[in-house]
XYZ file of C-alpha atoms in Angstrom:
728
model
C 24.312 54.426 71.888
C 25.785 51.526 69.806
C 25.296 51.767 66.101
C 21.826 50.330 65.476
C 22.795 49.287 61.953
C 25.140 46.703 63.478
C 22.079 45.010 64.910
C 20.821 44.128 61.487
C 23.766 41.958 60.372
C 22.820 42.510 56.787
C 25.483 40.263 55.361
C 24.978 37.328 57.676
C 22.110 35.425 55.994
C 22.939 36.208 52.316
C 26.435 34.878 52.952
C 25.012 31.600 54.216
C 22.996 30.812 51.171
C 25.116 32.123 48.317
C 25.139 29.565 45.451
C 27.865 30.551 42.928
C 27.615 29.021 39.515
C 23.874 28.289 39.775
C 21.795 30.166 37.251
C 18.801 32.187 38.369
C 15.991 29.732 39.132
C 12.338 29.980 38.284
C 10.178 30.363 41.392
C 6.860 30.921 39.607
C 5.467 27.643 40.932
C 6.110 28.580 44.534
C 3.783 30.238 46.978
C 4.006 33.931 47.586
C 6.741 34.613 50.209
C 5.447 34.503 53.745
C 6.570 38.059 54.451
C 6.272 41.345 52.637
C 8.501 44.159 53.848
C 7.077 47.654 53.704
C 9.531 50.450 54.447
C 8.687 53.540 56.469
C 8.420 56.215 53.864
C 8.880 59.071 56.324
C 12.337 57.884 57.457
C 15.483 59.316 55.886
C 18.110 56.857 54.623
C 20.389 57.120 57.675
C 17.657 57.769 60.246
C 16.751 55.236 62.976
C 13.509 55.221 64.977
C 13.021 53.210 68.181
C 9.510 52.669 69.592
C 8.277 50.780 72.659
C 5.405 50.784 75.152
C 7.804 51.372 78.032
C 11.278 52.822 78.184
C 13.264 52.553 81.448
C 16.820 53.523 82.368
C 18.600 52.658 85.613
C 21.291 55.171 84.700
C 22.430 57.022 81.627
C 24.306 53.957 80.287
C 21.592 51.286 80.379
C 18.287 51.513 78.509
C 15.497 48.957 78.738
C 12.718 48.926 76.101
C 9.641 46.830 76.940
C 6.502 45.920 75.032
C 6.089 45.948 71.225
C 9.663 47.153 70.685
C 10.357 48.294 67.098
C 13.659 49.529 65.663
C 13.050 50.935 62.210
C 15.235 52.147 59.396
C 14.258 52.978 55.840
C 15.145 49.464 54.642
C 15.338 47.288 57.763
C 13.346 46.570 60.919
C 13.735 44.781 64.266
C 10.798 43.803 66.495
C 10.896 42.135 69.919
C 9.176 42.010 73.310
C 12.220 43.448 75.090
C 15.413 45.219 74.061
C 18.373 46.054 76.308
C 21.160 48.498 75.350
C 24.305 48.910 77.437
C 26.301 51.919 76.287
C 29.259 51.036 78.520
C 29.882 47.575 77.104
C 28.228 48.427 73.797
C 26.091 45.317 74.120
C 22.587 44.803 72.815
C 20.186 42.066 73.886
C 16.719 41.339 72.583
C 14.368 38.610 73.684
C 10.829 37.467 73.132
C 9.649 36.997 69.556
C 12.601 38.733 67.980
C 12.100 39.435 64.266
C 14.640 40.817 61.780
C 13.187 42.009 58.452
C 14.461 43.585 55.243
C 13.428 43.435 51.608
C 15.717 40.434 51.148
C 15.243 38.318 54.235
C 13.353 37.662 57.484
C 14.664 36.015 60.663
C 12.873 34.979 63.855
C 14.583 34.088 67.117
C 13.616 33.793 70.810
C 16.693 35.752 71.869
C 19.715 37.535 70.437
C 22.861 39.017 71.899
C 25.168 41.486 70.116
C 28.652 42.706 71.140
C 28.976 45.816 68.949
C 32.615 46.581 69.782
C 33.871 43.123 68.769
C 31.316 42.669 66.006
C 30.019 39.482 67.642
C 26.469 38.220 67.906
C 24.429 35.138 68.706
C 20.936 34.029 67.646
C 19.098 31.265 69.546
C 16.991 28.777 67.595
C 16.583 31.091 64.574
C 14.241 30.470 61.639
C 14.942 32.405 58.454
C 13.594 33.126 54.975
C 15.365 34.606 51.959
C 12.878 36.242 49.632
C 14.776 36.368 46.285
C 16.275 32.907 46.687
C 12.989 31.503 47.947
C 15.008 29.810 50.677
C 14.151 29.053 54.244
C 15.654 27.160 57.130
C 16.399 26.956 60.810
C 19.303 26.324 63.164
C 19.935 25.590 66.819
C 22.329 28.539 67.031
C 23.830 31.183 64.746
C 26.958 33.005 65.930
C 28.731 35.939 64.365
C 32.335 35.368 65.466
C 33.899 38.556 64.087
C 33.569 40.929 61.167
C 34.140 38.138 58.609
C 33.161 34.834 60.185
C 29.833 33.338 61.208
C 28.984 29.868 62.535
C 25.773 27.800 62.323
C 24.955 24.793 64.505
C 22.511 22.056 63.414
C 21.453 23.936 60.308
C 18.594 22.909 57.987
C 18.078 24.557 54.579
C 15.652 24.177 51.657
C 14.153 26.206 48.840
C 10.771 24.401 49.039
C 7.539 25.983 50.211
C 6.605 25.722 53.892
C 5.144 22.308 54.462
C 6.950 20.859 51.427
C 9.651 18.344 52.380
C 10.642 17.369 48.856
C 14.270 18.024 49.742
C 16.312 19.661 52.434
C 19.969 19.884 53.445
C 21.037 19.304 57.048
C 24.480 20.104 58.475
C 25.810 19.553 61.968
C 27.880 22.724 61.656
C 28.624 25.343 59.039
C 31.141 28.208 59.126
C 31.115 31.129 56.671
C 34.299 33.187 56.124
C 33.742 36.300 54.006
C 37.492 37.090 53.984
C 38.393 33.823 52.261
C 35.114 33.539 50.323
C 34.551 30.011 51.610
C 32.023 28.057 53.594
C 32.922 24.910 55.542
C 30.261 22.325 56.433
C 30.604 19.236 58.600
C 28.412 16.109 58.618
C 26.104 17.278 55.847
C 23.229 15.098 54.605
C 20.909 15.642 51.660
C 17.366 14.368 52.195
C 14.754 13.646 49.538
C 11.558 13.788 51.513
C 12.770 12.146 54.715
C 15.106 9.713 52.953
C 18.868 10.451 53.306
C 20.444 10.071 49.866
C 23.845 11.729 50.142
C 26.279 12.330 53.002
C 29.557 14.194 53.279
C 31.524 14.286 56.562
C 33.273 17.550 55.515
C 33.274 19.828 52.514
C 33.998 23.399 51.483
C 32.157 25.558 48.961
C 32.536 29.132 47.597
C 30.241 31.889 48.810
C 31.229 34.426 46.147
C 32.673 34.388 42.663
C 36.138 33.378 43.800
C 37.111 29.990 42.446
C 37.947 27.038 44.662
C 38.673 23.369 44.291
C 35.915 20.885 44.752
C 33.468 18.360 43.404
C 31.227 19.414 40.505
C 27.797 18.082 39.638
C 27.873 14.386 38.605
C 26.336 13.163 35.330
C 24.798 9.815 34.550
C 23.021 8.056 31.675
C 22.837 4.961 29.541
C 23.419 3.997 25.897
C 23.642 0.725 24.001
C 27.352 0.981 23.165
C 28.779 2.017 26.524
C 26.138 0.863 28.991
C 25.494 2.727 32.214
C 27.560 5.899 32.471
C 28.604 7.771 35.609
C 30.734 10.930 35.343
C 32.165 12.652 38.453
C 34.084 15.845 37.626
C 36.437 17.434 40.150
C 37.659 21.029 39.860
C 41.183 21.938 41.004
C 41.928 25.657 41.429
C 45.716 25.433 41.139
C 46.422 29.160 41.034
C 44.593 32.376 40.027
C 45.673 31.769 36.397
C 45.807 27.976 36.310
C 43.138 25.399 36.889
C 42.214 21.821 36.020
C 39.045 19.774 35.804
C 39.648 16.095 36.400
C 36.722 13.963 35.191
C 36.667 10.216 35.828
C 33.939 8.541 33.770
C 32.827 4.987 34.324
C 31.158 3.109 31.444
C 29.467 -0.175 32.313
C 30.614 -1.911 29.102
C 33.961 -0.192 28.651
C 35.571 0.529 32.004
C 37.068 3.614 33.645
C 38.011 6.634 31.541
C 40.090 9.594 32.844
C 39.586 13.028 31.312
C 41.362 16.268 32.196
C 40.848 19.837 31.089
C 43.798 22.087 31.886
C 43.541 25.883 31.465
C 46.163 28.609 31.877
C 46.267 32.362 31.431
C 49.134 34.836 31.591
C 49.521 38.395 30.375
C 50.631 37.292 26.897
C 49.461 33.665 26.675
C 46.365 31.626 27.214
C 45.408 28.060 26.352
C 43.793 24.800 27.213
C 45.027 21.220 27.174
C 42.454 18.396 27.037
C 43.432 14.749 27.599
C 41.390 11.538 27.701
C 42.422 7.908 28.180
C 40.555 4.609 28.451
C 41.464 0.895 28.320
C 38.312 -0.188 26.546
C 36.947 -3.464 27.942
C 34.894 -4.034 24.767
C 38.144 -4.549 22.821
C 41.003 -6.535 24.263
C 44.122 -4.398 24.746
C 42.403 -1.478 23.021
C 43.731 1.760 24.450
C 41.613 4.697 23.398
C 42.722 8.263 23.916
C 42.291 11.844 22.789
C 44.518 14.897 23.192
C 44.008 18.516 22.182
C 46.113 21.623 22.894
C 44.771 25.055 21.959
C 47.041 28.040 22.585
C 46.978 31.770 21.812
C 49.975 34.019 22.327
C 51.100 37.610 21.820
C 54.762 37.713 20.835
C 55.230 41.480 20.719
C 55.452 43.850 17.752
C 51.767 43.041 17.008
C 52.770 39.479 16.169
C 50.102 36.929 17.205
C 50.651 33.182 17.396
C 48.177 30.403 17.942
C 48.116 26.686 17.485
C 45.801 23.759 17.710
C 47.292 20.270 18.111
C 44.721 17.500 18.128
C 44.991 13.728 17.824
C 42.781 10.747 18.586
C 43.382 7.020 18.856
C 40.658 5.922 16.419
C 37.935 7.174 14.149
C 35.105 5.918 16.398
C 36.189 7.798 19.488
C 33.934 10.853 19.034
C 30.984 8.646 18.115
C 31.396 6.546 21.251
C 32.153 9.445 23.614
C 30.201 12.331 22.140
C 30.342 14.427 25.320
C 34.171 14.527 25.437
C 34.590 16.974 22.537
C 31.200 17.877 21.030
C 32.845 20.194 18.504
C 34.265 17.097 16.741
C 31.192 14.888 16.715
C 30.618 15.410 12.980
C 34.280 15.687 11.998
C 35.918 13.415 9.436
C 39.353 15.058 9.331
C 40.857 16.250 12.599
C 42.787 19.480 12.067
C 46.052 20.605 13.685
C 47.844 23.856 12.903
C 50.413 26.385 13.975
C 49.792 29.966 12.836
C 51.594 33.301 13.027
C 49.741 36.503 12.138
C 50.802 40.118 11.816
C 48.163 42.786 11.178
C 49.047 46.112 9.613
C 46.917 49.174 8.939
C 45.675 47.941 5.569
C 47.311 44.526 5.355
C 47.218 41.142 7.030
C 49.957 38.510 6.842
C 49.798 34.882 7.905
C 52.220 31.979 8.136
C 50.483 28.613 8.637
C 51.462 24.993 9.136
C 48.402 22.755 8.824
C 47.926 19.005 9.118
C 44.948 16.605 9.284
C 44.210 13.212 10.797
C 41.660 11.323 8.716
C 39.425 9.540 11.187
C 38.150 6.843 8.804
C 41.251 4.870 7.804
C 39.400 3.319 4.863
C 39.101 6.757 3.185
C 40.853 6.681 -0.200
C 43.991 8.795 -0.538
C 42.415 11.034 -3.158
C 39.649 11.959 -0.660
C 42.052 13.011 2.074
C 43.037 16.659 2.546
C 46.543 17.861 1.766
C 48.846 19.144 4.478
C 49.985 22.746 4.149
C 53.633 22.750 5.249
C 53.619 25.715 5.264
C 51.317 28.358 3.824
C 52.275 32.041 3.589
C 49.574 34.592 2.825
C 49.468 38.368 2.509
C 46.165 40.182 1.944
C 45.465 43.875 1.802
C 44.483 46.851 -0.228
C 46.429 49.745 -1.688
C 45.277 53.225 -0.801
C 43.578 55.079 -3.620
C 43.196 58.815 -4.153
C 40.031 58.188 -6.157
C 36.804 57.749 -4.205
C 35.096 54.353 -4.502
C 38.174 52.844 -6.226
C 39.523 49.645 -4.666
C 42.921 48.059 -5.302
C 43.045 44.775 -3.365
C 45.961 42.334 -3.592
C 46.169 38.759 -2.312
C 49.420 36.741 -2.327
C 49.663 33.119 -1.315
C 52.440 30.540 -1.359
C 51.713 26.983 -0.188
C 53.679 23.773 0.014
C 51.262 20.813 -0.246
C 52.140 17.379 1.117
C 50.211 14.083 1.033
C 51.395 10.478 0.949
C 51.236 8.644 -2.423
C 50.103 11.782 -4.233
C 51.210 14.622 -6.409
C 52.898 17.186 -4.121
C 54.533 20.526 -4.615
C 54.430 24.262 -4.237
C 51.807 26.705 -5.445
C 52.249 30.472 -5.722
C 49.061 32.420 -6.331
C 48.779 36.185 -6.783
C 45.471 37.941 -7.383
C 45.346 41.711 -8.023
C 42.147 43.616 -8.711
C 40.953 46.990 -9.811
C 37.369 47.761 -8.857
C 35.031 50.751 -8.754
C 31.659 51.030 -7.057
C 29.126 53.682 -7.908
C 25.967 53.630 -5.835
C 23.022 55.626 -4.606
C 20.041 54.609 -2.487
C 18.310 53.195 -5.586
C 21.085 51.528 -7.574
C 24.666 50.215 -7.615
C 27.176 49.540 -10.417
C 30.443 47.750 -9.727
C 32.839 46.898 -12.604
C 35.910 44.918 -11.576
C 39.009 43.682 -13.411
C 41.026 40.908 -11.839
C 44.329 39.285 -12.832
C 45.275 35.949 -11.279
C 48.747 34.505 -11.718
C 49.536 30.990 -10.465
C 52.802 29.058 -10.576
C 53.238 25.353 -9.683
C 56.420 23.478 -8.909
C 55.373 19.854 -8.520
C 56.678 16.422 -7.683
C 55.204 13.146 -8.978
C 52.956 14.883 -11.442
C 52.097 12.586 -14.399
C 52.792 15.410 -16.853
C 54.790 18.570 -16.310
C 56.257 19.381 -12.893
C 56.401 23.113 -13.720
C 53.100 24.790 -14.663
C 52.097 28.401 -14.683
C 48.799 30.083 -15.413
C 47.743 33.730 -15.894
C 44.070 34.600 -16.301
C 42.172 37.887 -16.331
C 38.555 38.151 -15.180
C 36.139 40.951 -15.952
C 32.948 41.267 -13.931
C 30.230 43.908 -13.891
C 27.709 43.745 -11.099
C 24.695 46.008 -11.196
C 21.342 46.307 -9.559
C 18.335 48.534 -8.934
C 16.325 48.875 -5.722
C 12.720 49.907 -6.221
C 10.326 50.524 -3.321
C 6.570 50.838 -2.970
C 3.927 50.919 -0.289
C 2.058 47.668 0.150
C -0.920 46.448 2.088
C -4.418 47.852 2.278
C -3.273 50.603 4.629
C 0.209 51.002 3.319
C 1.526 49.251 6.405
C 4.272 47.477 4.527
C 7.262 48.547 2.504
C 8.073 46.262 -0.438
C 11.244 46.315 -2.517
C 11.917 44.905 -5.959
C 15.638 44.356 -6.566
C 16.593 43.166 -10.055
C 20.246 42.329 -10.443
C 22.419 41.762 -13.506
C 25.899 40.251 -13.269
C 28.230 39.832 -16.235
C 31.304 37.626 -15.978
C 34.007 36.861 -18.492
C 37.100 34.727 -17.993
C 38.943 33.237 -21.004
C 39.535 29.518 -21.215
C 42.884 27.969 -20.346
C 43.460 24.245 -20.183
C 43.987 23.308 -16.524
C 43.616 19.527 -16.654
C 47.308 18.983 -15.865
C 47.041 20.998 -12.656
C 46.442 18.808 -9.593
C 43.544 19.467 -7.232
C 45.128 20.437 -3.921
C 42.292 22.262 -2.145
C 39.637 23.110 -4.735
C 35.971 22.215 -4.942
C 32.890 23.323 -6.820
C 30.735 25.920 -5.126
C 27.250 24.910 -4.017
C 24.351 26.091 -6.168
C 22.941 28.977 -4.165
C 21.557 32.363 -5.155
C 24.484 34.240 -3.638
C 27.074 31.982 -5.335
C 25.626 32.804 -8.745
C 27.183 36.240 -8.280
C 30.752 35.012 -7.620
C 33.613 35.543 -10.081
C 34.696 31.880 -9.902
C 32.498 28.811 -9.693
C 35.332 27.024 -7.821
C 36.491 27.432 -4.229
C 40.322 27.315 -4.099
C 43.041 28.347 -6.496
C 43.613 25.199 -8.528
C 40.803 25.926 -10.937
C 39.716 29.273 -12.393
C 36.552 28.604 -14.297
C 36.227 29.864 -17.872
C 33.162 32.065 -18.113
C 31.208 34.048 -20.637
C 27.906 34.440 -18.922
C 25.208 36.686 -17.461
C 23.411 36.054 -14.191
C 19.882 37.328 -13.890
C 18.464 37.662 -10.437
C 15.590 39.318 -8.800
C 14.862 39.683 -5.091
C 12.008 41.190 -3.136
C 11.742 42.136 0.526
C 8.789 43.166 2.623
C 9.215 45.229 5.812
C 6.683 46.255 8.436
C 6.669 50.043 8.557
C 5.796 50.299 12.257
C 8.570 47.993 13.510
C 11.020 47.800 10.630
C 11.024 44.014 10.898
C 11.611 42.056 7.720
C 8.569 39.933 6.883
C 9.665 38.318 3.633
C 12.779 37.885 1.517
C 12.422 36.060 -1.797
C 14.995 35.669 -4.571
C 15.161 33.905 -7.914
C 18.297 33.521 -10.013
C 19.741 31.796 -13.060
C 22.936 31.961 -15.081
C 22.794 32.164 -18.885
C 25.924 30.858 -20.597
C 27.202 32.086 -23.945
C 29.843 29.329 -24.180
C 30.375 25.843 -22.853
C 32.406 25.484 -19.614
C 35.486 23.451 -20.362
C 37.321 23.796 -17.042
C 36.272 21.193 -14.471
C 37.631 18.936 -11.751
C 36.701 15.691 -13.459
C 37.599 16.603 -17.055
C 33.942 16.781 -18.150
C 32.671 19.616 -20.325
C 29.479 21.438 -19.298
C 27.402 22.199 -22.399
C 24.244 23.472 -20.782
C 23.080 26.866 -22.003
C 21.552 27.735 -18.607
C 22.204 26.878 -15.037
C 19.723 25.407 -12.654
C 16.966 27.818 -11.680
C 17.199 28.619 -7.968
C 14.370 29.952 -5.872
C 14.857 30.821 -2.211
C 12.378 32.390 0.152
C 12.149 33.258 3.856
C 8.737 34.353 5.139
C 7.659 35.494 8.568
C 3.848 35.830 8.528
C 4.080 36.338 12.305
C 7.106 37.052 14.477
C 6.780 33.551 15.936
C 6.425 31.743 12.628
C 8.976 31.291 9.810
C 8.743 29.479 6.485
C 11.916 28.822 4.520
C 12.097 27.144 1.113
C 14.813 26.441 -1.377
C 14.169 24.881 -4.795
C 16.693 23.963 -7.461
C 15.069 23.256 -10.820
C 16.929 21.435 -13.642
C 15.425 22.763 -16.869
C 17.066 20.072 -19.013
C 15.466 17.270 -17.016
C 12.379 19.296 -16.244
C 12.563 18.231 -12.600
C 13.440 19.599 -9.158
C 16.851 18.228 -8.197
C 16.888 19.826 -4.753
C 13.987 20.651 -2.416
C 14.370 22.083 1.058
C 11.460 23.206 3.193
C 11.417 24.169 6.852
C 8.689 25.583 9.089
C 9.511 26.872 12.557
C 7.136 28.158 15.180
C 7.998 29.218 18.719
C 5.856 31.140 21.202
C 5.660 31.206 24.989
C 7.524 27.952 25.486
C 5.733 26.054 22.698
C 7.780 25.177 19.608
C 7.003 23.125 16.511
C 9.308 22.466 13.560
C 9.023 20.621 10.284
C 11.763 20.033 7.726
C 12.066 18.193 4.452
C 15.404 17.961 2.598
C 15.931 16.331 -0.771
C 19.033 16.301 -2.952
C 18.921 14.085 -6.031
C 20.895 10.846 -5.642
C 22.213 11.954 -2.267
C 19.651 12.284 0.469
C 16.001 12.526 1.320
C 15.199 13.252 4.944
C 12.264 14.561 6.959
C 12.058 15.734 10.523
C 9.392 16.874 12.939
C 10.185 18.298 16.395
C 8.003 19.595 19.156
C 8.241 21.325 22.521
C 4.862 21.099 24.246
C 4.250 22.591 27.677
C 1.389 20.398 28.924
C 0.909 22.723 31.883
C 3.045 24.858 34.122
C 4.801 21.756 35.519
C 5.060 19.235 32.667
C 6.779 19.717 29.303
C 7.126 17.129 26.525
C 9.869 17.316 23.893
C 10.116 15.096 20.838
C 12.055 14.917 17.583
C 11.602 12.473 14.723
C 14.340 12.741 12.087
C 14.262 9.970 9.469
C 16.078 9.108 6.288
C 13.380 8.430 3.710
C 15.980 7.132 1.289
C 17.155 4.349 3.580
C 14.050 4.159 5.775
C 16.153 4.431 8.902
C 16.248 6.846 11.878
C 18.779 9.684 11.746
C 18.212 11.180 15.195
C 15.095 10.587 17.282
C 14.496 12.116 20.706
C 11.788 11.944 23.314
C 11.922 13.680 26.669
C 9.854 14.627 29.667
C 10.575 17.641 31.883
C 8.887 18.030 35.272
C 9.221 21.116 37.406
C 7.940 21.889 40.908
C 8.583 24.847 43.158
C 11.973 23.650 44.394
C 13.107 20.787 42.187
C 12.953 19.498 38.611
C 13.594 16.310 36.637
C 14.476 15.890 32.964
C 14.538 12.553 31.158
C 15.702 12.308 27.560
C 15.759 9.138 25.420
C 17.415 9.129 22.013
C 18.066 6.959 19.009
C 20.641 7.883 16.369
C 21.833 6.201 13.184
C 25.314 5.987 11.756
C 25.493 7.991 8.526
C 28.567 6.193 7.309
C 26.682 2.899 7.504
C 23.632 4.404 5.767
C 21.944 4.638 9.204
C 21.583 0.835 9.322
C 23.080 0.667 12.833
C 21.403 2.643 15.586
C 22.471 3.587 19.092
C 19.891 3.920 21.865
C 20.558 6.108 24.868
C 18.821 7.639 27.855
C 19.922 10.537 30.087
C 18.677 12.012 33.372
C 19.122 15.414 34.973
C 17.899 16.286 38.484
C 17.822 19.917 39.641
C 17.457 21.048 43.251
C 16.686 24.716 42.802
C 18.980 27.055 44.687
C 21.428 24.240 45.332
C 22.733 22.333 42.322
C 21.913 19.884 39.535
C 23.151 16.431 38.669
C 23.047 14.413 35.488
C 23.630 15.025 31.782
C 23.328 18.592 30.497
C 20.105 17.884 28.660
C 19.338 21.506 27.833
C 22.454 21.821 25.683
C 21.389 18.833 23.604
C 17.850 20.027 23.175
C 18.790 23.581 22.245
C 20.957 22.203 19.466
C 18.411 19.599 18.292
C 15.117 21.507 18.494
C 14.852 25.143 17.328
C 12.812 27.181 19.751
C 13.561 25.049 22.792
C 14.111 27.155 25.916
C 14.787 25.801 29.345
C 12.303 26.712 32.039
C 14.576 25.530 34.875
């Protein structure tokens, strides 16, 4: 008898409706599948049972099953009115209400014919359902041509419920080739309801995870600056280790832009080259372009090389075309570098060439970063035979270049000797550091040769106390007082230029640093003690942290004479900083940060945020105030009106300038088999004190189980609204 398992053609239907690259869809709004497969529990895995009302055989080679025929396996079933088996030709024919069933799919056909030897089969006027994909369809004929290929004539496919004609796909013919991993369709039309909206005379698509060239989902939208936008990306699979995405973008007010993303991968090298070009119609003879090359390479002997070369035509490019390179949307200085690195067991060496393009050409020279041409750094730690003793060493040599500025070389060596004693309830860490710096300068108003040697002594210590808290002892609370002593003698550094140094932000953690400056051009004089106290609360049953509060202040024994602007700091105490994170419920978080100026008796910085997210609902509030710099407030919301409709909104406003920073309003609608997202936005230009605003609107349409078209709205909302999660 022919192998009954060949009857079932298990790979035929799943191959038809494979949708690579489409994330798992949400079918919760759909009806329960029309079929439920129940396996015969008494059948072994490889056992087959054939039942019928009548069994007849003209001879030993031909068997005829008639009446309620059922072929059962543990995970598959065939039912029909009649079933013919010819052992000589190894052919199987079934007719009359033929039904194929498994846990994954169900197929109905008036008649089937199977040639088991040649692995061929035909299904007349089949109707099918795929349970997990919530897909269904029908065809005039399905043919299995050989072990790898199958053909479908006059095929119709949709993921909508029976009776729902929201969308369906119709193709005159479709061929699936498992060997090549491709499907080929001819004369394919997409219908919304009964309205044809898209037609392709011929196209190919992948049926597995193998890449292939083709058209990707289009994107469209509108904003005030560029007008109507249509983006049509095309993917080119050049080779297994090379590919390219070519993305023409048409802007109603600017013209046609061409973007390419080129990727490559070899055993020792990988990288990506991005290019963009546009003749902007808004500006006569204004060519606008962007190019970026990122490369990583292994050169042998554990030597790693990487570089990033980036350049743009103008400083407004990323503002006008924010989807081209989102990583640069808030960038003011575009970085390029070439870097060589060599790791050792306890050491790390680096050779770096680094340059910047300042996007705002009106930026004063003194506010532009220096180029490092080059920088050589070696960092590591000597082995010590004494437990808990650390001997780190950092060596850096940099050549700084910048037009119309002081330039030169800086050598900086920092060696340290530290020891850490600790138990579960305390720690004590004294540390002695010696920093030596040598400058060889050009165009310096004073000396062109400067050196500096400064020791720093720090002693960090703390105690961790614990107690049961709560009426039932359900919490564990800690009390963590911390004392940090720091001493660095004064040395006049006013003649040293500022190559890459800035003052650290006033935060609780930064109060426990051994230098109030970032960078090597200033080593702050210090004779001070930092007092801090922190407390944490943990839930005993889950171990989750429920609260983390900290308060800190520095007490100075001497004035600070080293600065970047030549001003002396005579305050006897620093600002008082209070920070707290509180989770009264897993879904709710409060975060506050207050900076109190005791001399002025006023809060100079106030940050407050409240975040709540639960079961698709999210609400956020934020208020941010920094004296003489900013005052902003924001409110955002994700509100599932019901299982189909979701509203999203964000209001972010500058209270200082009474202008919008970034406002959003969107509507998401989801049905069983399709979804629509509409997002409108308004953003202000920070450089112009938010006085100029840009209005925009984007659309995204999703046909579940098939594809989506429009702007990637989810990516914008996930970045803009904490707690936002896409439902489809």
